[in-house]
Short mmCIF file of C-alpha atoms in Angstrom, two decimals:
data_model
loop_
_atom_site.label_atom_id
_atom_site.label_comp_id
_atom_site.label_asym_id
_atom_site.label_seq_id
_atom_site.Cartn_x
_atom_site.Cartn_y
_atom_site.Cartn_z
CA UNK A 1 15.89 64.68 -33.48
CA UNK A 2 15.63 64.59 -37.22
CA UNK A 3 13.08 61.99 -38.29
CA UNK A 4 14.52 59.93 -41.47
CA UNK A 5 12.27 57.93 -43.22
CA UNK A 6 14.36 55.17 -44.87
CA UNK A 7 11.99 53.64 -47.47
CA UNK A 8 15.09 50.73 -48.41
CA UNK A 9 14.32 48.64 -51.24
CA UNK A 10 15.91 45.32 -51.88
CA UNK A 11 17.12 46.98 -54.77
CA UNK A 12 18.44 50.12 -53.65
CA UNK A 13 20.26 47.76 -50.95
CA UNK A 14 21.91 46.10 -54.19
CA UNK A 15 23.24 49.16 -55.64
CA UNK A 16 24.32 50.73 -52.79
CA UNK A 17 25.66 47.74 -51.16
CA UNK A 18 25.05 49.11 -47.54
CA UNK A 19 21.70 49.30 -45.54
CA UNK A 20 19.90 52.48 -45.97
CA UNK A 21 19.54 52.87 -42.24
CA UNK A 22 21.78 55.36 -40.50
CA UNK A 23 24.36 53.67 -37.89
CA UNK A 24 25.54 55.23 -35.07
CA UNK A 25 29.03 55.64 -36.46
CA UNK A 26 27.26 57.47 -39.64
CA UNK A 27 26.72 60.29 -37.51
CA UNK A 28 29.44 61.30 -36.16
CA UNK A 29 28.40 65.01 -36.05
CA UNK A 30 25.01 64.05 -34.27
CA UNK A 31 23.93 66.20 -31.57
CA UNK A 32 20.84 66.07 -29.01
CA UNK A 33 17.31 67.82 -29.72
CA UNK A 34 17.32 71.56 -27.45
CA UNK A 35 15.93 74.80 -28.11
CA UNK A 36 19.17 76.50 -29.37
CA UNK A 37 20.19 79.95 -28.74
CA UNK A 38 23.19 82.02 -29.87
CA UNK A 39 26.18 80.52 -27.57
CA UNK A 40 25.21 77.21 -28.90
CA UNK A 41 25.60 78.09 -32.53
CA UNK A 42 28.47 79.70 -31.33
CA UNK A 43 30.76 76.93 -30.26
CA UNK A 44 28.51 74.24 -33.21
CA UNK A 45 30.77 73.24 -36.04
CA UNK A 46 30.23 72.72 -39.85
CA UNK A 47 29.16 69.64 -39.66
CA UNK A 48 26.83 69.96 -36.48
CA UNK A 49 25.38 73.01 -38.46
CA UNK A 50 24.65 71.67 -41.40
CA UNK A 51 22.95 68.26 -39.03
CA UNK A 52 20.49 70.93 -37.27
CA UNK A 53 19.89 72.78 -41.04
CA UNK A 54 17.87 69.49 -41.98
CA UNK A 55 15.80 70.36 -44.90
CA UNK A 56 15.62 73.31 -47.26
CA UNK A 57 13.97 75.35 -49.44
CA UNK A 58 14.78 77.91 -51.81
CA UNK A 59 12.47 81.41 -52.35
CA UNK A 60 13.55 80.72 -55.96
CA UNK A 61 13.26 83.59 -59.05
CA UNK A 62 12.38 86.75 -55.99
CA UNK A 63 15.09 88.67 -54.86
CA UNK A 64 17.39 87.20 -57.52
CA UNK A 65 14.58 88.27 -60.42
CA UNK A 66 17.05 91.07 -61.51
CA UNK A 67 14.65 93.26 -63.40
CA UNK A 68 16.94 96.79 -63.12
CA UNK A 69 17.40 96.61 -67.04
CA UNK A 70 13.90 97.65 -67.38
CA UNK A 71 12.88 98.76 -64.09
CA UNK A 72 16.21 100.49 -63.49
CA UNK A 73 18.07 101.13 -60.77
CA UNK A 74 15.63 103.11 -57.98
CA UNK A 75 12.10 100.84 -58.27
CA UNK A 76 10.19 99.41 -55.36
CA UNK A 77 11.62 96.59 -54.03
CA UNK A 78 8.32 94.95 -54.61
CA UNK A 79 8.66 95.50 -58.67
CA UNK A 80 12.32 93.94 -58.73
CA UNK A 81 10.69 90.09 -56.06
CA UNK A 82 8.06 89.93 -58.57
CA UNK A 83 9.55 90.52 -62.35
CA UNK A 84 9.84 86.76 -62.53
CA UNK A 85 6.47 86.34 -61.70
CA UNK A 86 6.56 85.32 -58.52
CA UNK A 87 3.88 87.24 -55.80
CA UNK A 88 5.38 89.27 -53.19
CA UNK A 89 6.86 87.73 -50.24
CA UNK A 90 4.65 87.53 -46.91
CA UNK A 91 5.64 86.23 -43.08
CA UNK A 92 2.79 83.73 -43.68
CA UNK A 93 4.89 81.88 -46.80
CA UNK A 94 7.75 81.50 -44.38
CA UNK A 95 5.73 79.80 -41.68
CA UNK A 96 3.92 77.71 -44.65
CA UNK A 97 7.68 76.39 -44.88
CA UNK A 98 8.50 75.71 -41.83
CA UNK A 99 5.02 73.85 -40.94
CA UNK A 100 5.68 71.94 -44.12
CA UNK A 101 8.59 70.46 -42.76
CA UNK A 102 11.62 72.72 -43.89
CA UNK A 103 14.24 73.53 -41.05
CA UNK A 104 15.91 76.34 -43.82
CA UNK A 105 14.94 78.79 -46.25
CA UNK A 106 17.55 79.99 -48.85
CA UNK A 107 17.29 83.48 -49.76
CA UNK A 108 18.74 84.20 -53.49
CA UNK A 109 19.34 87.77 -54.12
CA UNK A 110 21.00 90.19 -56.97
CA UNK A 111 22.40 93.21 -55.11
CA UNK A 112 23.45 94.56 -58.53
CA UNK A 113 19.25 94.89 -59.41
CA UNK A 114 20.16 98.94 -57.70
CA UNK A 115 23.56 98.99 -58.08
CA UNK A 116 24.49 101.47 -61.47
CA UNK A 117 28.16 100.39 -61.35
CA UNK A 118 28.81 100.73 -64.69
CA UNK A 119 28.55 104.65 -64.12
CA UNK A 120 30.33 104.56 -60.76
CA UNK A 121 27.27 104.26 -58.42
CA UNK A 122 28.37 101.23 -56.06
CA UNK A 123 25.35 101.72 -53.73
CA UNK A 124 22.73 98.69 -53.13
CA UNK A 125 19.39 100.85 -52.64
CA UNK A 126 18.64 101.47 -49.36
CA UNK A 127 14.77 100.41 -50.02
CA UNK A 128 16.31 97.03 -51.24
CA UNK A 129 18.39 96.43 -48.56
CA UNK A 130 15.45 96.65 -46.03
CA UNK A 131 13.06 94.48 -47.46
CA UNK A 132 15.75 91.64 -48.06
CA UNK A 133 16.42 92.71 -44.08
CA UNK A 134 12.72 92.19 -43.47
CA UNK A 135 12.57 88.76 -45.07
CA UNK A 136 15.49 87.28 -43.15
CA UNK A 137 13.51 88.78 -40.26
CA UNK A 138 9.93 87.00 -40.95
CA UNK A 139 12.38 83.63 -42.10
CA UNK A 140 13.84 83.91 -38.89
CA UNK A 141 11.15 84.65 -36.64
CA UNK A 142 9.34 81.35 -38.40
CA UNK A 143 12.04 79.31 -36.60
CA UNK A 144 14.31 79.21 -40.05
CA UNK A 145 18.03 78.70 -40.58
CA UNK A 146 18.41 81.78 -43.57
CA UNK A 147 21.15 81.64 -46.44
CA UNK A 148 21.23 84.94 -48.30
CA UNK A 149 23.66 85.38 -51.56
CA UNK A 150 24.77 86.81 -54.58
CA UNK A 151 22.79 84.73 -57.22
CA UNK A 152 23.60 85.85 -60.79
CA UNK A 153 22.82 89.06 -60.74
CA UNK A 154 23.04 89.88 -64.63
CA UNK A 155 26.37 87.22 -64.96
CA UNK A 156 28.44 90.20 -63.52
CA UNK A 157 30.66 87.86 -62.31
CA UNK A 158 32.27 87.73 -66.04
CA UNK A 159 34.24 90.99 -64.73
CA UNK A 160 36.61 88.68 -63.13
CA UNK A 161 37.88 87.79 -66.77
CA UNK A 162 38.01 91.02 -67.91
CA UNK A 163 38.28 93.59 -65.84
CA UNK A 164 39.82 92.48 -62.11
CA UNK A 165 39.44 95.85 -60.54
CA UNK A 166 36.27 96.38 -61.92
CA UNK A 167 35.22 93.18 -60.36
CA UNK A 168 36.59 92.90 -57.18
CA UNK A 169 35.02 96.96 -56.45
CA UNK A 170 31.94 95.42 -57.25
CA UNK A 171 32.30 92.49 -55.35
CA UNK A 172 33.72 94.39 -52.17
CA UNK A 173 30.73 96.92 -52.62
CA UNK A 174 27.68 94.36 -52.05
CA UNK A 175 29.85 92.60 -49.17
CA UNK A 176 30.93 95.80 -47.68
CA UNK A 177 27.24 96.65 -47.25
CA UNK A 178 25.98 93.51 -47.27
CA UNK A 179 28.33 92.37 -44.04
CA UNK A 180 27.91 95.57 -42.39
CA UNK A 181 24.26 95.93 -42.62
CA UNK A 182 23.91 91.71 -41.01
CA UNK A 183 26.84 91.61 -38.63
CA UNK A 184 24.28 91.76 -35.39
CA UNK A 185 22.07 89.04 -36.73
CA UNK A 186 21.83 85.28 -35.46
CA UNK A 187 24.60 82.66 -36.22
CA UNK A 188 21.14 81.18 -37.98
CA UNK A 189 22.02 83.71 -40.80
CA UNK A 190 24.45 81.95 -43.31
CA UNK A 191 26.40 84.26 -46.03
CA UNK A 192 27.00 82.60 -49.21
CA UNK A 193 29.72 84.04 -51.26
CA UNK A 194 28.18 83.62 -55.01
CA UNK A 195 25.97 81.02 -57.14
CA UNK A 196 26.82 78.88 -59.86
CA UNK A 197 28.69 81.66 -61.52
CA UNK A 198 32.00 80.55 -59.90
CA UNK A 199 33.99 78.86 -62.43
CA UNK A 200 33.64 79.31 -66.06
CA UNK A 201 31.29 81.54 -65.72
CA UNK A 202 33.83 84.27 -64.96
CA UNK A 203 34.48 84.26 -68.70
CA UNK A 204 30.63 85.03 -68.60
CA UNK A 205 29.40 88.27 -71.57
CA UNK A 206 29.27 91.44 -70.07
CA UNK A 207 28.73 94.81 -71.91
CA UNK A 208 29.49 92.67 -75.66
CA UNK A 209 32.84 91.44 -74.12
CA UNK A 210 34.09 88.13 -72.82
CA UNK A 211 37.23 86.76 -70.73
CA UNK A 212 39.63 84.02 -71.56
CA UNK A 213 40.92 82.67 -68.60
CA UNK A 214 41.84 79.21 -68.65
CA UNK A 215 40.08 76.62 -66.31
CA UNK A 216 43.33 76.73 -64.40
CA UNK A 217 43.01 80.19 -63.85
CA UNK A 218 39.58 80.05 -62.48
CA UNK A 219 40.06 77.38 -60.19
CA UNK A 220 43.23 79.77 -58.99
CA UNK A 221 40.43 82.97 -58.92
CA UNK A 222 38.48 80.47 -57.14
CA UNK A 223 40.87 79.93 -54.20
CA UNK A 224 41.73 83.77 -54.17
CA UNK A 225 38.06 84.85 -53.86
CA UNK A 226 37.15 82.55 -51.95
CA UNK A 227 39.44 83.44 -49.15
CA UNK A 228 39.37 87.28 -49.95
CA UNK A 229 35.24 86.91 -48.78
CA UNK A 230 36.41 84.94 -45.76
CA UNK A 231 38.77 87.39 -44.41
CA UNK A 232 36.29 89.94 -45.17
CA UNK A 233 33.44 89.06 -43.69
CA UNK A 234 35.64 87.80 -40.19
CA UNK A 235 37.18 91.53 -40.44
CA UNK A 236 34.14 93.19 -39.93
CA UNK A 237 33.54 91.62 -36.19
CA UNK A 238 30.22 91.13 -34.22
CA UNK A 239 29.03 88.08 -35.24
CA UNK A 240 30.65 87.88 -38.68
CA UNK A 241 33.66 86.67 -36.80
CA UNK A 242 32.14 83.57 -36.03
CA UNK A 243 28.79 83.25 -38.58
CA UNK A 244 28.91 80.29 -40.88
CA UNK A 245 29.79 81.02 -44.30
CA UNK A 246 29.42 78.92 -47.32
CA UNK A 247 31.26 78.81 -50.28
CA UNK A 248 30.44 77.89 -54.28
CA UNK A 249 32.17 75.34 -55.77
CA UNK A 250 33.07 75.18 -59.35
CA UNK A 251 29.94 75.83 -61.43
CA UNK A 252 28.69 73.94 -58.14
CA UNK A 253 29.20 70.67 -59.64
CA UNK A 254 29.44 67.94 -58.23
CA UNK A 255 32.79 66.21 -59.99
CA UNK A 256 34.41 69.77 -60.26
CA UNK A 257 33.99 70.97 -56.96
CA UNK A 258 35.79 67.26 -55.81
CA UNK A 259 38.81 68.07 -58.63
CA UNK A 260 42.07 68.57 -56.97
CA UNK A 261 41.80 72.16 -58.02
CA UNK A 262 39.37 73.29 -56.07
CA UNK A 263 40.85 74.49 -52.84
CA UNK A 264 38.81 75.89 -49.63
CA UNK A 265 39.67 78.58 -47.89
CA UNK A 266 41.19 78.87 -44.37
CA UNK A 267 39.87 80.45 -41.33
CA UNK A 268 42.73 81.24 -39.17
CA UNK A 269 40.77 83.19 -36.81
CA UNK A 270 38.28 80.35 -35.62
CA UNK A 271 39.54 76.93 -34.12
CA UNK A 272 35.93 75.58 -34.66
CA UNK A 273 35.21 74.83 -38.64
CA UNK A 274 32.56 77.43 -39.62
CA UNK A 275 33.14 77.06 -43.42
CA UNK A 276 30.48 75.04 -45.78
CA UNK A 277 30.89 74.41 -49.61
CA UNK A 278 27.53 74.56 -51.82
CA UNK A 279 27.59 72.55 -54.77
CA UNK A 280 23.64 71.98 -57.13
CA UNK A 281 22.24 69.04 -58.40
CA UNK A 282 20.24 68.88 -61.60
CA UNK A 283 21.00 65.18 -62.41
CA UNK A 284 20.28 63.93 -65.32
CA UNK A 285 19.59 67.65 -66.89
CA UNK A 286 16.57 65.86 -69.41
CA UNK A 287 14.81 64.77 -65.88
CA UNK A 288 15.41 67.47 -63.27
CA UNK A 289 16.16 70.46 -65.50
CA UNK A 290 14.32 70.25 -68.64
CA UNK A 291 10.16 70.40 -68.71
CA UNK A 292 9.96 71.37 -72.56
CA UNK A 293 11.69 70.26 -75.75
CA UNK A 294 14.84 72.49 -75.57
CA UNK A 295 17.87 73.11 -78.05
CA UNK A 296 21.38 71.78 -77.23
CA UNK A 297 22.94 71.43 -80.15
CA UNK A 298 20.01 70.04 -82.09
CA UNK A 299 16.62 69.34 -80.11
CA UNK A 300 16.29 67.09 -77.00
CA UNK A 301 13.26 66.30 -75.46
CA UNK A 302 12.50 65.90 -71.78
CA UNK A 303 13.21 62.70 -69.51
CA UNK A 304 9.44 61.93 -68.54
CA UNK A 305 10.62 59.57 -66.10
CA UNK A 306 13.75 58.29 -63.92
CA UNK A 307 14.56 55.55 -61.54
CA UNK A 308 16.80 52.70 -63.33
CA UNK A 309 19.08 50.71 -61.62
CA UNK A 310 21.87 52.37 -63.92
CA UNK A 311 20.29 55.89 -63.14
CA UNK A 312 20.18 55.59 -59.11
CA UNK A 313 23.92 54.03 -59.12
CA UNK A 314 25.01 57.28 -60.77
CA UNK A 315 22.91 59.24 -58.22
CA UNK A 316 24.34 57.23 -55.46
CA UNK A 317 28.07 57.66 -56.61
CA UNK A 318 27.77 61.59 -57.27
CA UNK A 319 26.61 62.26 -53.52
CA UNK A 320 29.44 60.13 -52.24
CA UNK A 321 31.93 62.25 -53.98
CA UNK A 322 31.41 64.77 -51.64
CA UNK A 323 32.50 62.81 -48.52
CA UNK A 324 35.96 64.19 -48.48
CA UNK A 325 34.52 67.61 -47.18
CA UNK A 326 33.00 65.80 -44.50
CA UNK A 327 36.04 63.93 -43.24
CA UNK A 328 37.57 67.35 -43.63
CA UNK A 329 35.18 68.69 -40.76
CA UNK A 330 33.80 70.96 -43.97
CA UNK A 331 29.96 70.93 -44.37
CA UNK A 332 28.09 69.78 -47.13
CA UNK A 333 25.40 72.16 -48.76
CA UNK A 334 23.08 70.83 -51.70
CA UNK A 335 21.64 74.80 -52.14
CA UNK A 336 19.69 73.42 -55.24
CA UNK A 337 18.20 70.37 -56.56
CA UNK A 338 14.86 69.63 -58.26
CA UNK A 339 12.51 67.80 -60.72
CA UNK A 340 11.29 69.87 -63.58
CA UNK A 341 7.64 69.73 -64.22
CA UNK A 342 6.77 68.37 -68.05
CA UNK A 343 4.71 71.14 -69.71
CA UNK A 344 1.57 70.78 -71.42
CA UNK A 345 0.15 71.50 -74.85
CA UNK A 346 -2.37 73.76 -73.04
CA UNK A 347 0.48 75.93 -71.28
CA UNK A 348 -0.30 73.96 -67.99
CA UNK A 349 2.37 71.96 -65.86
CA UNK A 350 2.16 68.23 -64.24
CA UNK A 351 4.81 65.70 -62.41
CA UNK A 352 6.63 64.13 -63.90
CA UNK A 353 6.40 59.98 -63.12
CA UNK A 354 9.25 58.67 -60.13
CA UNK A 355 9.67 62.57 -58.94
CA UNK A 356 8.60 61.15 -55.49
CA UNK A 357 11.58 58.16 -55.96
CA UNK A 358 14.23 60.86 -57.35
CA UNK A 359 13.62 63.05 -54.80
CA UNK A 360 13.51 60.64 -51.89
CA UNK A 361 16.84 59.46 -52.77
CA UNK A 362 18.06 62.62 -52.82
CA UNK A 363 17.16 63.25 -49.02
CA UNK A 364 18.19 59.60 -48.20
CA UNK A 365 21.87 60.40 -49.52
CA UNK A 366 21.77 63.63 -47.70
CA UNK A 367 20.76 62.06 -44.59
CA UNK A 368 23.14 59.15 -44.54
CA UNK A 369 25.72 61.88 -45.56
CA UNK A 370 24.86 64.61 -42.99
CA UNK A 371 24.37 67.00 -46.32
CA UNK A 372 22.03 70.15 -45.76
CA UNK A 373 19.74 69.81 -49.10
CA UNK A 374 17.37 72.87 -50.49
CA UNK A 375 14.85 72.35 -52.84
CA UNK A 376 14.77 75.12 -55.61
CA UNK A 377 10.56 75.76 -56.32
CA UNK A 378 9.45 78.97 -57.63
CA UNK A 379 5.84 78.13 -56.91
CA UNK A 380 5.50 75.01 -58.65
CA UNK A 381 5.52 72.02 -55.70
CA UNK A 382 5.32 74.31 -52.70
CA UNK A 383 2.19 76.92 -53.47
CA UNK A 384 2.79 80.56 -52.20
CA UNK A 385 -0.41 81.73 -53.72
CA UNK A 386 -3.44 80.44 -52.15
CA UNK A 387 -3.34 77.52 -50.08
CA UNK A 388 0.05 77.86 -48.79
CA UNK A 389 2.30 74.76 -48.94
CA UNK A 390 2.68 71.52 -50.85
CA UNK A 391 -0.65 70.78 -53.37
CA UNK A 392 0.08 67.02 -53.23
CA UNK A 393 -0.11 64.44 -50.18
CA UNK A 394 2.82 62.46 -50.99
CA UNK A 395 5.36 65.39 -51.83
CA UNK A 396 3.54 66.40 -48.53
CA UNK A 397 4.76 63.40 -46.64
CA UNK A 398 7.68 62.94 -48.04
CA UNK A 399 9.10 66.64 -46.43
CA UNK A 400 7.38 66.48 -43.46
CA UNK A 401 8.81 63.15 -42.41
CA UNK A 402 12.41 64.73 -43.35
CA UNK A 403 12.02 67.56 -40.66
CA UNK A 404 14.43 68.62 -37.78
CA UNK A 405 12.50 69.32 -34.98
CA UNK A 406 13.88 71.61 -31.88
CA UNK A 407 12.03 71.10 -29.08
CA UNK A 408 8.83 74.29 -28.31
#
């Protein structure tokens, strides 16, 4: 089963006004240790999924590093993984993850990176489509749940306010091929439908131009798209007609996602729930988000520390937002959350203080909650250059007390 390590302070107990340990009745969606195989995930549900998902991690700034602008549209795949300056992906980095205690690996990816839509090419590379294929193979193969998605991909998501057609060819073109190319793989492969770019971000810059829909309107895009990739992606058969897909909420925040304007889709073909929503959390944006002195709307410097009783009450409350979904039988993704590192006058990075405490809350609200949490690193905590894995003991500890084990 999935060992929880509930560290409960006297004060947490306080603010929370509950005990930190998981009851019986918590976990409603618990199921036994096995070795799972396919007819298992099968007949699972949402929330039993996202219960055997445990603890993720994202391969942050690789397959998402959309470097076609300069590299154009026919590089090696190789050149577009490591234009962020991350190193190239091995099998060994994926079985660093999963002996460091992560059940998951989330896969981010810009299809548009070899996709020259703008003069009528709607083809993702075939070069680019095998190496993200060979990835989900070594994730899988390490014993990892896989997400793969559409993450940002040069905002072209702004389409939607601007040019529908436009938008939905481009959006049918990467799931068309995208769907096709996984619909054999293992229920263990999730397909997200987007990123954060689902919401205002559809009024997102492209080519000098800008939309003007109205948040109403997006929310309504929302609910169209939304169930536009569900139909999809079940229409296409094999194991598409059953794999577990997961769906943005607005901007993936927290408070927007639980507005009464964000509507799921249906899935009229399964009796089983096999829909997930994602939602991030970057909370507060000075701690989690912000390492350097930045510029919103006149200079703010970075949070160098966290863990009030005002600041973990406002942690607490966000997480329980999302327990509608759960009550719904829909599961609860967290497909990014972090702690920004504080940089240094001499270009170098360290923690920043209570990362351990902000963290560990996190994971003890996802636990309680039966949320599926991924950590977003690109290389900074979890080391895919040399020594593969966490640098420090206790972020060390921390994940590999949050595993879920399957039996060998």
């Amino acid at each position: 089963m999935k060992k929880l390590k509930f560290i409960c302070s006297f004060l947490l107990i306080l603010i929370s006004g509950t005990s930190c340990m998981l009851s019986a009745k918590e976990t409603e969606s618990k199921i036994e240790d096995k070795t799972f195989n396919e007819s298992d995930f099968e007949v699972m549900n949402a929330l039993q999924f996202t219960k055997v998902m445990g603890n993720g991690i994202n391969l942050g700034n690789t397959m998402e590093a959309a470097g076609a602008y300069w590299l154009g549209y026919n590089a090696k795949p190789e050149q577009y993984e490591t234009s962020w300056g991350q190193p190239v992906t091995t099998k060994e980095i994926f079985e660093a993850m999963k002996d460091a205690g992560f059940d998951s690996v989330r896969i981010p990816v810009a299809w548009t990176s070899t996709m020259d839509w703008r003069n009528g090419d709607f083809k993702i590379n075939d070069d680019f489509m095998d190496r993200v294929k060979t990835l989900v193979d070594w994730a899988l193969d390490a014993g990892l749940i896989v997400m793969i998605n559409d993450h940002w991909d040069y905002q072209w998501w702004g389409l939607f306010g601007q040019d529908k057609t436009l938008a939905y060819k481009i959006f049918d073109a990467i799931w068309d091929d995208v769907g096709t190319n996984f619909k054999d793989y293992s229920y263990k492969l999730v397909f997200e439908a987007g990123n954060e770019e689902w919401g205002h971000r559809f009024n997102d810059e492209v080519d000098g131009k800008t939309g003007n829909l109205t948040v109403a309107e997006q929310y309504k895009l929302m609910t169209e798209l939304s169930q536009y990739f569900v139909d999809k992606i079940r229409n296409q058969g094999s194991k598409n007609s059953k794999r577990f897909l997961l769906i943005p909420g607005y901007n993936t925040d927290f408070e927007k996602t639980t507005d009464s304007q964000f509507k799921m889709p249906v899935d009229p073909s399964n009796n089983i729930s096999k829909l997930m929503v994602s939602v991030h959390y970057y909370s507060p944006a000075l701690y989690s988000l912000v390492g350097e002195p930045v510029d919103w709307g006149g200079i703010k410097q970075p949070a160098k520390t966290w863990g009030s009783v005002k600041e973990i009450s406002e942690q607490n409350r966000l997480f329980n937002l999302l327990k509608n979904f759960k009550n719904d039988g829909i599961g609860v993704v967290i497909g990014e959350y972090a702690v920004a590192m504080l940089k240094n006058e001499d270009g170098s990075y360290s923690r920043k203080e209570n990362d351990v405490l902000w963290l560990e809350n996190v994971l003890d609200n996802c636990d309680r909650n039966n949320y599926a949490p991924f950590l977003w690193d690109c290389n900074n905590y979890f080391h895919k250059t040399g020594k593969l894995g966490f640098a420090d003991s206790d972020i060390a500890e921390l994940y590999k007390s949050r595993r879920y084990e399957l039996e060998k």
